[in-house]
Amino acid sequence: MSLSSPPNGEWATRALIDTGSPLTVFDRGAADALGIRIGNTGAETGEIALLGKTRYVQFEIVDLCLLRDPSLAWTARVAFIKDPQFQMAFQGILGTEGFLDRFAVIFNKHYDWFEVCPADEQQ
């Protein structure tokens, strides 16, 4: 997965597809790598529940794409964790808003693969 925040920067990272997450969320390290100023006056902020605690976030509009298929690219509103000390097992969570509202994901555990397709291609 690649994130970019023109004209700031571009960064590749791993993210977890989470059907239970209402938002797409990335950690503070992702924001820092993109040159996004956390705490910027006028930025949209909020609170989310993540890993049993309330986390403070800053929302930003960023460009995203899947590294294995760069044609699967989109712009999304993403929540960035404000706390620089907080770390997840993955740098990002691809949730309903910002990912699953655009793509259909097919999981096949038996054969250990998954497929991502634009949602409008599914019937």
XYZ file of C-alpha atoms in Angstrom:
123
model
C 0.000 0.000 0.000
C 1.257 3.449 -0.835
C 0.089 6.721 0.693
C 0.786 10.160 -0.626
C -0.175 13.645 0.409
C 0.767 15.925 -2.478
C 2.839 18.000 -2.418
C 4.213 16.599 0.870
C 5.461 13.096 0.219
C 4.891 9.452 -0.554
C 5.327 6.425 1.658
C 4.833 2.660 1.311
C 3.492 0.680 4.260
C 1.557 -2.396 5.294
C -2.058 -2.135 6.337
C -4.644 -4.513 7.741
C -8.009 -4.842 5.984
C -10.542 -4.656 8.841
C -14.217 -5.195 8.013
C -15.098 -4.126 11.567
C -13.403 -0.735 11.406
C -15.668 2.145 10.377
C -12.645 4.290 9.372
C -9.318 3.998 7.611
C -6.638 4.792 10.196
C -2.861 5.222 10.055
C -0.395 5.818 12.859
C 1.541 8.995 13.579
C 4.607 7.614 11.801
C 2.670 7.554 8.528
C 1.651 11.192 8.997
C 5.230 12.169 9.795
C 6.556 10.267 6.736
C 4.089 12.156 4.520
C 4.986 15.522 6.004
C 1.517 16.011 7.479
C 1.630 18.482 10.363
C -0.255 16.913 13.263
C -1.782 19.596 15.463
C -2.193 21.942 12.509
C -4.599 24.750 13.426
C -7.880 24.321 11.614
C -7.413 20.604 10.932
C -10.414 18.341 11.507
C -9.852 16.290 14.669
C -11.790 13.658 16.545
C -11.718 10.652 18.847
C -11.893 6.979 17.946
C -11.967 3.783 19.990
C -8.987 1.616 19.102
C -7.532 -1.316 21.014
C -9.688 -0.629 24.054
C -8.830 3.044 24.475
C -9.859 6.420 23.153
C -7.361 7.715 20.587
C -7.179 11.283 19.330
C -6.920 11.615 15.566
C -6.493 14.213 12.867
C -8.345 13.690 9.595
C -6.581 14.378 6.311
C -7.376 13.744 2.658
C -4.657 11.580 1.101
C -4.086 9.536 -2.036
C -3.811 5.777 -1.570
C -2.927 2.900 -3.906
C -2.155 -0.788 -3.701
C 1.498 -1.452 -4.541
C 0.715 -4.751 -6.286
C -1.742 -2.994 -8.580
C -1.154 0.781 -8.795
C -4.256 1.089 -11.004
C -6.198 0.534 -7.765
C -5.711 4.115 -6.558
C -8.117 6.457 -4.778
C -8.373 9.537 -2.601
C -9.711 9.086 0.925
C -10.342 10.807 4.219
C -7.983 9.114 6.669
C -7.657 9.347 10.454
C -4.062 9.732 11.660
C -3.342 8.911 15.309
C -1.984 12.035 16.996
C 0.007 10.281 19.745
C 3.591 9.679 18.503
C 4.109 6.949 21.138
C 1.171 4.801 20.012
C 2.105 1.912 17.735
C -0.002 -0.800 16.121
C 1.115 -4.148 14.731
C 0.375 -2.606 11.315
C 0.940 1.029 10.402
C -2.574 1.229 9.026
C -6.092 -0.158 9.115
C -8.164 -0.122 5.942
C -11.752 0.213 7.158
C -15.190 0.891 5.738
C -14.795 4.622 5.060
C -11.804 5.095 2.813
C -11.400 1.519 1.537
C -14.261 -0.972 1.807
C -16.720 1.640 0.492
C -14.737 1.577 -2.760
C -13.566 -2.011 -3.118
C -14.916 -5.542 -2.888
C -12.545 -7.875 -1.065
C -12.742 -11.638 -1.415
C -10.936 -13.717 1.219
C -10.125 -17.411 0.757
C -8.394 -18.770 3.860
C -8.301 -22.346 2.563
C -6.027 -21.324 -0.329
C -4.474 -18.425 1.622
C -5.254 -15.587 -0.806
C -7.443 -12.551 -1.179
C -8.552 -10.419 -4.104
C -9.337 -6.715 -4.233
C -11.622 -5.399 -7.009
C -13.321 -2.051 -7.571
C -16.784 -2.401 -6.013
C -18.567 -1.413 -9.229
C -17.062 -4.450 -11.026
C -18.841 -6.891 -8.686
C -22.304 -8.143 -9.591
